[in-house]
DNA sequence: TACTTCATTGAATCCTTAC
DNA sequence: TGTAAGGATTCAATGAAGT
């Protein structure tokens, strides 16, 4: 048995040729930010599944063998998932994709291992292959699972960017995207499709844009012809690809080589407000934008509070922060004082958040 | 231990009160044509959740949904699935529904027991509850599994009826249907919803219409307030309902009693209006038709904006949607960005609406 | 009556940082 | 580790109330 040598230098932006479990064994613990895994679906095993002794798993087509088939598939799934989990950073997350042939099993093992499911996401194919025999519903979707390494992991989620990508409404758990075809579909030398299940770049675009920051490292243990790497390069993310098939490795390397990496300025996305620097309300008073003794109003002008020199306010018999008093006067469990309270300027009410924005802008100029 | 007495007469069109496993034990082998099961999802909710307007979300906090950890839930799942399988005819099929909390486990056990998955079907909710805290994708769907008792079972599938229901094109594995609300939603005496997870009749309509013939017997072991029975009666199918909660049993009996059987015409109201699908500008970026960093021009070429990876654009000192920035650079109150903005292709300017049309065309090709 | 506005609500594993 | 505090966060449908 081969002894894995753990490297200290990550093979960034490389396509590694070999068995994904063995190669992941050479990577250190807690080292990648995201994993995207598109494992074999246990449909056409295509020689990609092997038993621990390296004998090939034969295709099976009766009930008894089918259950045996699940056993083999389950072993295979646990194998790569365990290594993937070890390599993943504590605040990292994993995406995997599959169909009803395999996704229930992958999802169950994920949960049993302690991964924390954040969403299951449906890729609705706008142009799926029909069911030619008319015996079932058109199999028009695949299922992705987005899961954190732990329940407590602080994963990356670019909420505002997703909302922006969806014309200003919250992105849903079902994504309608066309399958990979046309010029995007890689062809082999004989003009036929190079890979049977090449994923569309639009799918990876959404995965990487939503759950990574530029510069973060994405590991794809079933790299195929390198869609993950191609999109990572376009979006300024780093990747590590692992692929067992030598032809695919060659194709993927050529494909990624030909892509000009996205420049940083074009990769700016809508930032979430949570990531902006925190401004205490006292700074607004200190800056003279509001004076001690000034009155704050709610949007309707019916509730009021009085500003004090230290940035606390008094209203409804309470004294405290703008948030605490805002919550108190409404009898609400919480309140964002920045948007709740207003000041009167030129006869109209203006949210005090405008003043915070002014201070933030001044900080930018410095 | 209680000894189950197996009856030879099926309790057709009855709502049985009790534990579903114990009651199924009184039913003979191979006796029902279809099973529809909506088991507890075992949601593990934290504390209270409030909407941005500070109103409290009325969550599912019923005892019956708290099964325990994965181990207990798995035992529970195996228990009802085994009995369900025994009671099912050899050519019968089972539907079950769930979310990512439980569906992977149910699906895995189904497969392990020898059920043969025919489709997983996605119920896309047209009006789901949003993710109020902006921490994940809107959980906008639930997953159904349709599985035959055996791989070789000759199950009922009304292909033509489904095609007709879908305006003459093959029914897909994703179904867009609204959640249960309005007059259909059963209310308790206090005017609040009687059951936290009542399913829409449109969903059961599609399930029963697609996979049963009139006169066949449908068993629902988690009957709740009886949606399965109500739709079965409307569609001329027979049902057996089992429900552990006495209040739900009473409500279900009243509900079904009030339905005139075979009155299917009342259900023909869910026909979908076909309007042009809304395409967010972000889809054009994801599809690679425009790249992050590309420049948009107005028709005269004098105003420009720069495209970002999340589908927002920057121009005239503003960042936002194509519509917002289009309005800003003109100093106009509003703007249709699809017709205002152009891209340069082969030396000429072309409205970006052309790219939207291209995406719509791909979606139509299905 | 027609239209607008506002309040309500739905299977939800729903915050983050500093002390 | 827990606690306290700042402050970020919603879409579609229904129905009642107001104009």
XYZ file of C-alpha atoms (C1' of nucleotides) in Angstrom:
770
model
C 0.000 0.000 0.000
C 1.153 3.435 -0.900
C 2.089 5.778 1.897
C 0.771 9.260 1.345
C 3.295 12.035 1.771
C 1.557 15.133 3.017
C 2.848 18.192 1.255
C 3.027 21.526 2.985
C 2.646 23.468 -0.246
C -0.781 23.325 -1.834
C -0.848 22.527 -5.566
C -2.712 25.719 -6.372
C -4.274 26.049 -9.835
C -3.113 22.601 -10.860
C -4.854 19.597 -12.318
C -3.619 16.494 -10.526
C -3.878 13.141 -12.238
C -4.887 10.190 -10.110
C -7.353 8.675 -7.657
C -8.989 11.472 -5.704
C -8.824 9.750 -2.329
C -5.133 8.993 -2.662
C -4.332 12.505 -3.818
C -6.433 14.167 -1.151
C -4.411 12.122 1.355
C -1.365 14.136 0.323
C -3.069 17.434 1.180
C -2.911 18.889 4.693
C -5.867 19.180 7.092
C -8.053 22.304 7.027
C -6.553 23.738 3.895
C -9.245 24.527 1.325
C -12.175 26.943 1.536
C -14.682 25.121 -0.622
C -15.132 21.719 -2.199
C -17.252 21.140 -5.272
C -17.797 17.455 -5.949
C -19.570 15.964 -8.934
C -19.092 12.262 -8.164
C -20.167 9.384 -10.421
C -23.935 8.959 -10.105
C -23.866 5.170 -9.797
C -25.803 5.023 -13.040
C -23.240 4.084 -15.591
C -20.344 3.136 -13.392
C -18.120 3.329 -16.459
C -15.194 1.701 -14.721
C -14.816 4.617 -12.375
C -15.773 2.641 -9.295
C -13.333 0.186 -7.823
C -13.382 -1.950 -4.744
C -10.732 -1.395 -2.098
C -8.661 -4.172 -3.707
C -8.817 -2.273 -6.996
C -11.038 -4.832 -8.701
C -13.611 -3.228 -10.907
C -17.257 -3.123 -9.877
C -19.424 -4.690 -12.549
C -22.670 -3.119 -13.581
C -25.587 -4.803 -11.917
C -29.208 -5.045 -12.926
C -31.171 -7.208 -10.560
C -32.577 -6.467 -7.156
C -30.089 -8.439 -5.155
C -27.133 -7.020 -6.975
C -28.627 -3.591 -6.810
C -28.437 -3.640 -3.044
C -24.905 -4.956 -3.330
C -24.333 -2.102 -5.717
C -25.482 0.346 -3.099
C -23.028 -1.143 -0.620
C -20.142 -0.574 -2.982
C -21.328 2.891 -3.775
C -21.707 3.706 -0.102
C -18.132 2.618 0.591
C -16.923 4.731 -2.268
C -18.936 7.717 -1.032
C -17.679 7.468 2.529
C -14.142 7.205 1.226
C -14.016 10.447 -0.673
C -16.268 12.333 1.743
C -14.055 11.544 4.733
C -10.937 12.794 2.972
C -12.755 15.834 1.640
C -13.950 16.693 5.114
C -10.463 16.446 6.564
C -8.966 18.699 3.901
C -11.707 21.301 4.308
C -11.139 24.308 6.577
C -13.268 24.443 9.729
C -15.293 27.309 8.285
C -15.398 25.707 4.858
C -18.301 24.255 2.957
C -18.936 21.533 0.432
C -21.174 21.351 -2.599
C -22.092 18.078 -4.204
C -24.412 17.287 -7.079
C -26.299 14.201 -8.052
C -29.554 12.613 -9.155
C -31.986 10.318 -7.378
C -29.650 7.429 -8.142
C -27.079 8.637 -5.652
C -27.994 11.906 -3.960
C -29.997 10.420 -1.088
C -27.051 8.279 -0.113
C -24.559 11.108 -0.393
C -26.855 13.371 1.620
C -27.344 10.800 4.356
C -23.612 10.230 4.755
C -22.965 13.958 4.794
C -25.358 14.365 7.667
C -24.034 11.332 9.514
C -20.493 12.691 9.293
C -21.470 15.985 10.896
C -21.747 18.164 7.831
C -24.531 20.701 8.355
C -26.834 21.067 5.377
C -27.487 24.716 4.532
C -29.629 24.231 1.440
C -30.483 21.625 -1.085
C -30.533 23.393 -4.415
C -32.365 22.241 -7.520
C -30.783 22.743 -10.909
C -33.857 23.026 -13.135
C -32.702 22.244 -16.636
C -34.380 24.559 -19.095
C -33.701 22.065 -21.881
C -33.537 18.538 -20.443
C -33.571 15.348 -22.438
C -37.175 14.103 -22.681
C -38.292 10.714 -21.455
C -38.481 9.034 -24.837
C -40.642 6.087 -23.839
C -43.256 8.105 -21.967
C -42.937 5.965 -18.868
C -42.022 8.630 -16.312
C -41.859 12.347 -15.801
C -39.123 14.091 -17.761
C -36.077 13.937 -15.538
C -35.598 17.671 -15.716
C -33.452 18.493 -12.701
C -30.457 17.548 -10.622
C -29.986 18.136 -6.916
C -27.108 19.965 -5.270
C -26.395 19.987 -1.557
C -24.606 22.893 0.101
C -23.306 21.908 3.519
C -20.972 23.417 6.091
C -18.218 21.361 7.698
C -19.865 21.888 11.094
C -23.107 23.302 12.355
C -21.111 26.199 13.766
C -18.956 26.907 10.700
C -19.025 30.512 9.582
C -19.311 29.854 5.893
C -18.975 32.373 3.090
C -22.305 33.454 1.604
C -22.522 36.461 -0.661
C -26.157 37.136 -0.009
C -26.257 40.582 -1.574
C -24.474 39.395 -4.712
C -27.019 36.619 -5.162
C -29.875 39.028 -4.673
C -28.339 41.323 -7.229
C -27.855 38.435 -9.650
C -31.571 37.744 -9.344
C -32.745 41.267 -10.202
C -33.070 42.404 -6.627
C -35.073 39.564 -5.116
C -33.635 36.924 -2.845
C -32.122 33.987 -4.731
C -34.214 30.856 -4.354
C -33.185 27.243 -3.905
C -34.179 26.382 -7.473
C -31.947 27.572 -10.282
C -33.151 27.456 -13.874
C -30.155 27.063 -16.151
C -29.621 25.404 -19.547
C -27.548 22.266 -19.879
C -24.048 22.492 -21.314
C -24.240 22.548 -25.098
C -23.117 24.473 -28.145
C -19.673 26.001 -28.178
C -19.211 25.489 -24.477
C -19.418 21.715 -24.836
C -15.945 20.266 -25.248
C -15.490 17.946 -28.214
C -13.073 15.054 -28.496
C -10.909 14.501 -31.550
C -13.683 12.570 -33.267
C -16.079 15.499 -32.922
C -18.205 13.778 -30.305
C -18.672 15.148 -26.808
C -15.523 14.729 -24.784
C -17.250 14.075 -21.451
C -20.712 12.589 -20.901
C -21.733 14.841 -18.023
C -19.963 18.159 -18.541
C -21.621 20.739 -16.296
C -22.515 24.212 -17.587
C -20.241 27.032 -16.524
C -23.309 29.012 -15.455
C -23.917 26.488 -12.687
C -20.388 26.806 -11.339
C -20.536 30.558 -11.751
C -23.426 30.684 -9.324
C -21.850 28.226 -6.907
C -18.513 30.026 -6.747
C -19.945 33.538 -6.749
C -22.328 32.729 -3.903
C -20.049 30.821 -1.570
C -16.472 31.972 -2.127
C -14.545 35.202 -2.053
C -11.942 36.072 -4.700
C -8.660 34.391 -3.866
C -10.197 31.507 -1.928
C -9.287 27.930 -2.782
C -11.769 25.516 -4.362
C -11.036 21.802 -4.493
C -12.780 19.621 -7.064
C -12.011 15.923 -6.553
C -13.911 14.837 -9.690
C -12.549 17.463 -12.009
C -13.546 15.920 -15.346
C -12.827 18.394 -18.114
C -12.345 21.209 -15.642
C -15.484 23.324 -15.526
C -14.781 24.208 -11.905
C -11.253 25.303 -12.750
C -12.362 27.297 -15.763
C -14.955 29.251 -13.813
C -12.622 29.669 -10.836
C -10.037 31.243 -13.130
C -12.589 33.569 -14.684
C -13.810 34.616 -11.249
C -10.398 35.067 -9.650
C -10.663 32.057 -7.361
C -7.902 29.464 -6.904
C -8.539 25.820 -7.630
C -7.154 22.348 -7.127
C -8.455 19.759 -9.538
C -8.157 15.992 -9.237
C -9.064 13.694 -12.097
C -8.426 9.995 -12.660
C -8.774 9.951 -16.450
C -5.656 11.061 -18.303
C -7.560 12.300 -21.354
C -9.758 14.512 -19.241
C -6.711 15.882 -17.449
C -5.175 16.897 -20.765
C -8.382 18.519 -21.969
C -8.903 20.362 -18.709
C -5.386 21.768 -18.685
C -5.737 23.030 -22.258
C -9.123 24.510 -21.524
C -8.019 26.423 -18.443
C -4.775 27.568 -20.069
C -6.784 29.321 -22.769
C -8.771 31.421 -20.304
C -7.667 34.921 -19.443
C -8.147 35.354 -15.717
C -10.727 37.865 -14.591
C -9.255 41.146 -13.377
C -9.962 42.112 -9.813
C -11.985 45.239 -10.492
C -14.480 43.389 -12.656
C -14.957 40.827 -9.923
C -16.311 43.246 -7.373
C -19.793 42.211 -6.373
C -22.456 43.843 -4.285
C -21.096 43.840 -0.750
C -23.259 42.873 2.177
C -23.855 45.559 4.780
C -22.584 43.211 7.434
C -19.107 43.561 5.952
C -19.023 47.376 6.209
C -17.089 48.983 9.067
C -19.103 49.546 12.202
C -19.834 53.182 13.114
C -21.015 53.931 16.645
C -23.842 56.437 16.754
C -21.638 58.530 19.049
C -19.394 59.243 16.053
C -22.284 61.055 14.390
C -22.662 63.273 17.446
C -18.920 63.816 17.738
C -18.783 64.823 14.074
C -21.409 67.478 14.770
C -23.897 65.974 12.295
C -26.360 65.715 15.179
C -26.176 67.876 18.288
C -26.871 66.915 21.896
C -30.489 67.812 22.571
C -31.637 67.204 18.996
C -34.823 65.203 18.539
C -35.090 61.952 16.604
C -38.387 60.863 15.023
C -39.734 57.601 13.694
C -40.751 57.622 10.034
C -44.285 58.702 10.878
C -43.013 61.342 13.268
C -45.060 60.050 16.181
C -42.320 58.524 18.301
C -39.451 60.705 19.428
C -36.185 60.437 21.285
C -33.682 62.995 22.497
C -29.980 62.746 21.706
C -27.404 63.028 24.479
C -23.784 64.042 24.250
C -22.419 60.519 24.607
C -24.483 59.088 21.761
C -27.124 57.555 23.981
C -30.726 58.641 23.500
C -33.752 59.017 25.746
C -37.279 58.169 24.692
C -40.355 56.331 25.926
C -38.985 56.479 29.431
C -35.854 54.568 28.445
C -32.282 55.619 27.949
C -29.815 53.611 25.914
C -28.534 53.097 22.412
C -30.559 54.115 19.374
C -31.343 50.431 18.919
C -32.443 49.779 22.476
C -34.678 52.826 22.650
C -36.036 52.126 19.177
C -37.013 48.653 20.291
C -38.465 49.960 23.536
C -40.742 52.596 22.015
C -42.129 49.989 19.615
C -42.346 47.205 22.139
C -40.374 45.141 19.625
C -37.757 42.492 20.374
C -35.138 44.333 18.362
C -34.695 47.365 16.186
C -32.172 48.806 13.761
C -31.928 52.338 15.094
C -30.125 53.549 11.974
C -33.163 52.997 9.799
C -35.842 53.504 12.458
C -34.847 56.988 13.616
C -34.953 60.136 11.489
C -33.944 63.749 11.817
C -35.791 66.764 10.504
C -33.850 68.653 7.870
C -35.435 71.343 5.704
C -38.848 70.283 6.890
C -38.566 66.633 5.885
C -37.589 63.519 7.795
C -34.383 61.795 6.792
C -33.125 58.495 8.252
C -30.026 58.903 10.376
C -28.456 56.134 8.293
C -27.707 58.878 5.777
C -25.383 60.452 8.316
C -23.634 57.147 8.878
C -23.094 56.838 5.128
C -21.545 60.299 5.131
C -19.074 59.292 7.813
C -18.217 56.081 5.989
C -17.593 58.048 2.798
C -15.233 60.363 4.675
C -13.376 57.331 6.008
C -12.975 56.068 2.458
C -11.394 59.313 1.329
C -8.818 59.208 4.085
C -47.058 -6.374 22.962
C -50.232 -5.899 21.115
C -51.199 -8.627 18.673
C -52.445 -7.183 15.469
C -55.591 -8.715 14.137
C -55.460 -8.699 10.402
C -58.784 -7.822 8.899
C -59.905 -9.267 5.618
C -62.131 -6.312 4.831
C -60.318 -3.090 3.991
C -61.515 0.062 5.798
C -62.233 1.856 2.544
C -62.833 5.607 2.639
C -62.306 5.745 6.377
C -60.115 7.853 8.595
C -58.556 5.594 11.218
C -57.363 7.099 14.460
C -54.115 5.749 15.852
C -50.457 5.016 15.318
C -49.872 4.335 11.656
C -47.553 1.352 12.139
C -49.957 -0.402 14.484
C -52.911 0.222 12.227
C -51.084 -0.825 9.087
C -50.315 -4.088 10.900
C -54.062 -4.819 10.827
C -54.183 -4.522 7.042
C -53.461 -7.517 4.815
C -50.443 -7.910 2.544
C -50.556 -6.573 -1.013
C -53.806 -4.727 -0.630
C -53.439 -1.077 -1.676
C -52.508 0.399 -5.038
C -50.729 3.546 -3.919
C -49.304 5.015 -0.747
C -48.862 8.729 -0.226
C -46.804 9.507 2.877
C -46.067 12.939 4.282
C -44.115 11.963 7.394
C -42.847 14.393 10.030
C -39.766 16.215 8.732
C -38.063 16.247 12.106
C -37.198 19.946 11.811
C -34.657 20.993 14.387
C -35.560 24.615 14.883
C -33.716 26.918 17.220
C -35.303 29.784 19.077
C -37.909 32.186 17.849
C -37.665 33.717 14.424
C -38.845 37.207 13.586
C -39.491 38.836 10.257
C -37.754 42.127 9.446
C -40.946 43.881 10.566
C -40.486 42.204 13.948
C -43.532 39.959 13.630
C -43.001 36.454 14.934
C -42.975 33.457 12.597
C -45.467 30.797 13.631
C -43.168 27.815 13.342
C -43.812 24.090 13.314
C -43.359 23.276 16.987
C -45.754 20.381 17.329
C -44.695 17.381 19.357
C -45.349 15.066 16.454
C -42.552 16.598 14.458
C -39.894 16.091 17.128
C -38.698 12.557 16.555
C -35.193 13.044 17.914
C -31.737 12.592 16.416
C -30.896 10.879 13.158
C -30.768 7.459 14.821
C -34.276 7.750 16.182
C -35.587 9.232 12.970
C -34.056 6.378 10.991
C -35.746 3.815 13.230
C -39.041 5.631 12.860
C -38.611 5.752 9.080
C -37.773 2.072 8.741
C -40.768 1.218 10.895
C -43.447 2.827 8.793
C -41.729 2.076 5.482
C -41.569 -1.662 6.193
C -45.264 -1.876 7.008
C -46.164 0.330 4.071
C -44.230 -1.912 1.748
C -45.920 -5.031 3.009
C -49.384 -3.573 2.592
C -48.625 -2.336 -0.924
C -49.621 -4.460 -3.925
C -46.763 -5.937 -5.935
C -47.445 -3.529 -8.781
C -48.063 -0.658 -6.418
C -46.050 2.485 -5.847
C -45.284 4.877 -3.038
C -44.942 8.637 -2.906
C -43.248 10.406 -0.070
C -42.442 14.061 0.492
C -39.848 15.840 2.567
C -37.175 18.486 2.833
C -33.421 18.247 3.162
C -33.917 17.573 6.856
C -35.296 14.119 6.227
C -35.628 13.261 2.554
C -32.125 11.887 2.056
C -32.673 9.398 4.838
C -36.099 8.361 3.604
C -34.746 7.965 0.073
C -31.814 5.865 1.223
C -34.023 3.487 3.185
C -36.453 3.202 0.290
C -33.656 2.094 -1.959
C -32.172 -0.252 0.611
C -35.538 -1.976 1.053
C -35.827 -2.687 -2.648
C -38.186 0.093 -3.680
C -37.309 1.241 -7.185
C -37.172 5.005 -7.580
C -39.020 6.149 -10.698
C -38.604 9.898 -10.267
C -37.730 12.416 -7.672
C -40.118 15.291 -8.172
C -39.573 18.867 -7.047
C -42.470 20.896 -5.741
C -41.390 24.437 -6.612
C -43.367 26.759 -4.413
C -44.446 29.836 -6.293
C -44.837 31.732 -3.019
C -42.472 30.326 -0.410
C -41.570 31.983 2.833
C -38.387 34.021 2.338
C -35.179 33.614 4.287
C -35.661 36.542 6.611
C -32.122 36.843 7.892
C -30.386 36.710 4.523
C -28.238 33.755 5.497
C -29.157 31.176 2.874
C -31.041 30.703 -0.355
C -34.816 30.903 0.015
C -35.949 27.397 0.831
C -38.393 27.384 -2.048
C -39.072 23.724 -2.740
C -39.808 20.340 -1.278
C -38.824 16.966 -2.695
C -41.138 14.077 -3.507
C -40.000 10.564 -4.349
C -42.074 8.288 -6.517
C -40.978 4.669 -6.185
C -42.318 1.281 -7.252
C -42.474 -1.623 -4.825
C -40.055 -3.537 -7.046
C -37.928 -2.747 -10.041
C -40.244 -4.990 -12.035
C -43.548 -3.581 -10.757
C -45.906 -2.515 -13.514
C -47.009 0.722 -11.938
C -49.842 2.958 -13.055
C -48.701 6.046 -14.962
C -51.149 8.160 -16.896
C -48.638 9.653 -19.260
C -51.138 11.205 -21.640
C -53.131 12.808 -18.846
C -49.985 14.450 -17.555
C -49.001 15.638 -21.009
C -52.418 17.130 -21.485
C -52.299 18.759 -18.068
C -49.052 20.387 -19.165
C -50.347 22.045 -22.350
C -49.325 19.172 -24.608
C -45.712 18.814 -23.568
C -44.354 16.035 -21.423
C -44.746 16.687 -17.699
C -41.410 17.442 -16.082
C -40.029 16.389 -12.717
C -40.439 19.897 -11.319
C -43.920 21.123 -10.509
C -44.575 24.787 -9.825
C -47.534 25.086 -7.476
C -48.564 27.602 -4.805
C -48.603 26.690 -1.148
C -51.895 26.006 0.569
C -53.572 29.272 1.570
C -56.768 31.240 1.260
C -60.063 29.436 1.505
C -58.434 26.040 1.026
C -56.476 26.382 4.247
C -58.360 24.783 7.129
C -58.823 26.976 10.167
C -59.178 25.892 13.776
C -61.855 27.294 16.049
C -59.638 30.238 16.960
C -59.331 31.244 13.321
C -55.709 30.154 13.097
C -54.425 27.475 10.764
C -55.594 24.068 11.877
C -52.494 22.208 10.725
C -49.031 23.707 10.296
C -48.144 21.827 7.138
C -51.333 21.308 5.178
C -50.484 20.397 1.592
C -52.233 22.038 -1.363
C -54.856 19.970 -3.117
C -53.211 20.792 -6.437
C -50.199 18.729 -5.391
C -52.261 15.688 -4.502
C -54.346 16.197 -7.609
C -51.257 15.751 -9.727
C -50.011 12.791 -7.720
C -53.290 10.890 -7.846
C -54.113 11.813 -11.413
C -50.711 10.678 -12.655
C -50.297 7.408 -10.762
C -53.732 5.950 -10.001
C -56.798 4.904 -11.943
C -60.301 5.751 -10.754
C -61.433 3.199 -8.178
C -57.928 2.336 -6.992
C -57.058 2.469 -3.305
C -54.710 5.083 -1.848
C -53.326 4.698 1.662
C -52.064 7.750 3.542
C -50.415 6.826 6.859
C -49.886 10.479 7.905
C -53.299 11.753 6.987
C -53.287 15.050 8.880
C -56.353 17.047 7.930
C -57.052 14.763 4.994
C -55.888 16.437 1.799
C -55.214 13.023 0.261
C -58.708 11.833 1.107
C -60.334 15.005 -0.129
C -58.620 14.836 -3.500
C -59.171 11.083 -3.772
C -62.897 11.621 -3.282
C -63.000 14.396 -5.847
C -61.127 12.234 -8.345
C -63.112 9.071 -7.736
C -60.318 7.163 -5.989
C -60.714 5.207 -2.749
C -58.652 6.082 0.288
C -57.596 4.795 3.689
C -56.357 7.489 6.053
C -54.453 6.968 9.290
C -53.866 9.818 11.721
C -52.631 9.839 15.303
C -54.050 13.221 16.345
C -57.727 13.111 17.312
C -58.384 16.749 16.368
C -56.985 16.230 12.898
C -59.106 13.094 12.511
C -62.263 15.040 13.317
C -61.374 17.831 10.927
C -60.482 15.424 8.149
C -63.763 13.519 8.463
C -65.775 16.747 8.324
C -63.784 17.996 5.383
C -64.199 14.867 3.314
C -67.851 14.497 4.243
C -68.534 17.901 2.722
C -67.149 16.948 -0.670
C -69.389 15.674 -3.374
C -67.562 12.712 -4.878
C -66.341 12.724 -8.428
C -66.840 16.433 -8.752
C -63.562 16.810 -10.533
C -64.550 19.846 -12.511
C -64.034 22.035 -9.462
C -60.362 21.131 -9.500
C -59.631 22.249 -13.032
C -58.556 25.662 -11.847
C -54.835 25.192 -11.526
C -54.071 25.475 -15.231
C -50.946 27.546 -15.639
C -50.934 30.821 -17.447
C -47.992 30.860 -19.758
C -46.257 34.181 -19.644
C -42.750 35.005 -20.709
C -40.311 33.871 -18.038
C -38.601 36.696 -16.207
C -34.868 36.661 -16.948
C -32.618 38.458 -14.475
C -29.733 40.280 -16.149
C -27.440 38.136 -14.006
C -28.446 35.132 -16.107
C -26.880 36.767 -19.148
C -23.609 37.098 -17.249
C -23.768 33.549 -15.940
C -24.438 32.252 -19.416
C -21.228 33.913 -20.574
C -23.019 36.102 -23.126
C -21.546 39.118 -21.340
C -18.407 38.921 -19.217
C -17.621 40.710 -15.972
C -15.743 43.855 -16.935
C -17.499 44.257 -20.292
C -18.772 47.702 -21.197
C -22.375 48.590 -21.961
C -23.234 51.594 -24.134
C -26.351 53.628 -24.701
C -27.615 53.657 -28.289
C -25.508 56.720 -29.137
C -22.471 55.215 -27.473
C -21.951 58.227 -25.222
C -23.023 56.765 -21.898
C -21.289 53.660 -20.605
C -21.492 51.239 -17.732
C -19.329 48.373 -16.597
C -20.699 44.902 -15.894
C -19.888 43.099 -12.650
C -19.899 39.390 -11.916
C -23.155 39.460 -9.997
C -25.130 41.189 -12.725
C -24.941 44.624 -11.176
C -23.398 47.410 -13.266
C -21.421 50.541 -12.492
C -21.788 53.796 -14.377
C -22.218 57.511 -13.766
C -20.953 57.041 -10.225
C -23.758 54.621 -9.391
C -23.835 50.883 -8.930
C -26.999 48.850 -9.225
C -29.200 47.060 -11.691
C -29.135 47.818 -15.415
C -32.383 49.697 -14.867
C -31.175 51.777 -11.932
C -27.915 52.796 -13.553
C -29.657 53.443 -16.861
C -31.992 55.840 -15.086
C -29.122 57.439 -13.188
C -26.930 58.244 -16.190
C -29.908 59.875 -17.916
C -31.143 61.632 -14.803
C -34.457 59.896 -15.518
C -36.855 58.498 -12.906
C -36.854 55.072 -14.512
C -35.360 53.172 -17.406
C -35.736 49.841 -19.135
C -32.145 48.682 -19.061
C -32.821 45.886 -21.533
C -33.474 48.343 -24.353
C -31.330 51.238 -23.140
C -28.040 49.392 -22.860
C -26.102 47.893 -25.788
C -23.017 45.845 -26.309
C -20.485 46.193 -29.086
C -20.339 43.131 -31.306
C -18.508 43.113 -34.625
C -18.174 46.871 -34.481
C -21.864 47.626 -34.070
C -24.046 48.277 -31.050
C -26.710 45.717 -30.231
C -29.309 46.033 -27.447
C -28.750 43.599 -24.637
C -32.377 42.573 -25.014
C -31.139 40.402 -27.877
C -29.206 38.341 -25.353
C -32.281 37.967 -23.179
C -34.190 36.680 -26.192
C -31.458 34.165 -26.819
C -31.778 32.791 -23.291
C -35.540 32.618 -23.603
C -35.165 30.744 -26.873
C -32.941 28.171 -25.202
C -35.517 27.724 -22.478
C -38.226 27.212 -25.088
C -36.266 24.567 -26.984
C -37.120 22.030 -24.299
C -67.982 49.892 -7.329
C -63.252 50.181 -8.293
C -58.960 50.987 -6.696
C -55.244 51.617 -3.285
C -53.032 50.723 0.953
C -51.861 48.103 4.670
C -51.560 44.132 7.671
C -51.009 39.278 7.847
C -48.730 34.909 6.942
C -46.416 30.511 5.205
C -42.485 22.876 6.794
C -37.196 27.742 8.748
C -32.491 23.579 11.015
C -32.410 32.173 9.684
C -26.579 37.061 12.982
C -22.076 38.585 14.439
C -18.722 40.433 17.241
C -16.701 41.927 21.556
C -15.889 41.149 26.149
C -17.348 29.066 27.421
C -21.425 32.377 27.844
C -23.553 36.977 27.738
C -24.473 41.435 25.976
C -24.939 44.424 22.428
C -24.973 46.243 17.629
C -27.808 46.173 13.975
C -29.170 43.419 9.542
C -33.114 41.215 7.435
C -38.694 39.479 3.405
C -41.676 37.527 -1.111
C -46.060 36.468 -2.819
C -50.727 36.050 -1.886
C -54.738 37.042 0.700
C -58.049 39.856 2.677
C -59.549 43.717 5.228
C -59.866 48.613 5.449
C -59.817 52.985 3.494
C -60.602 56.345 -0.567
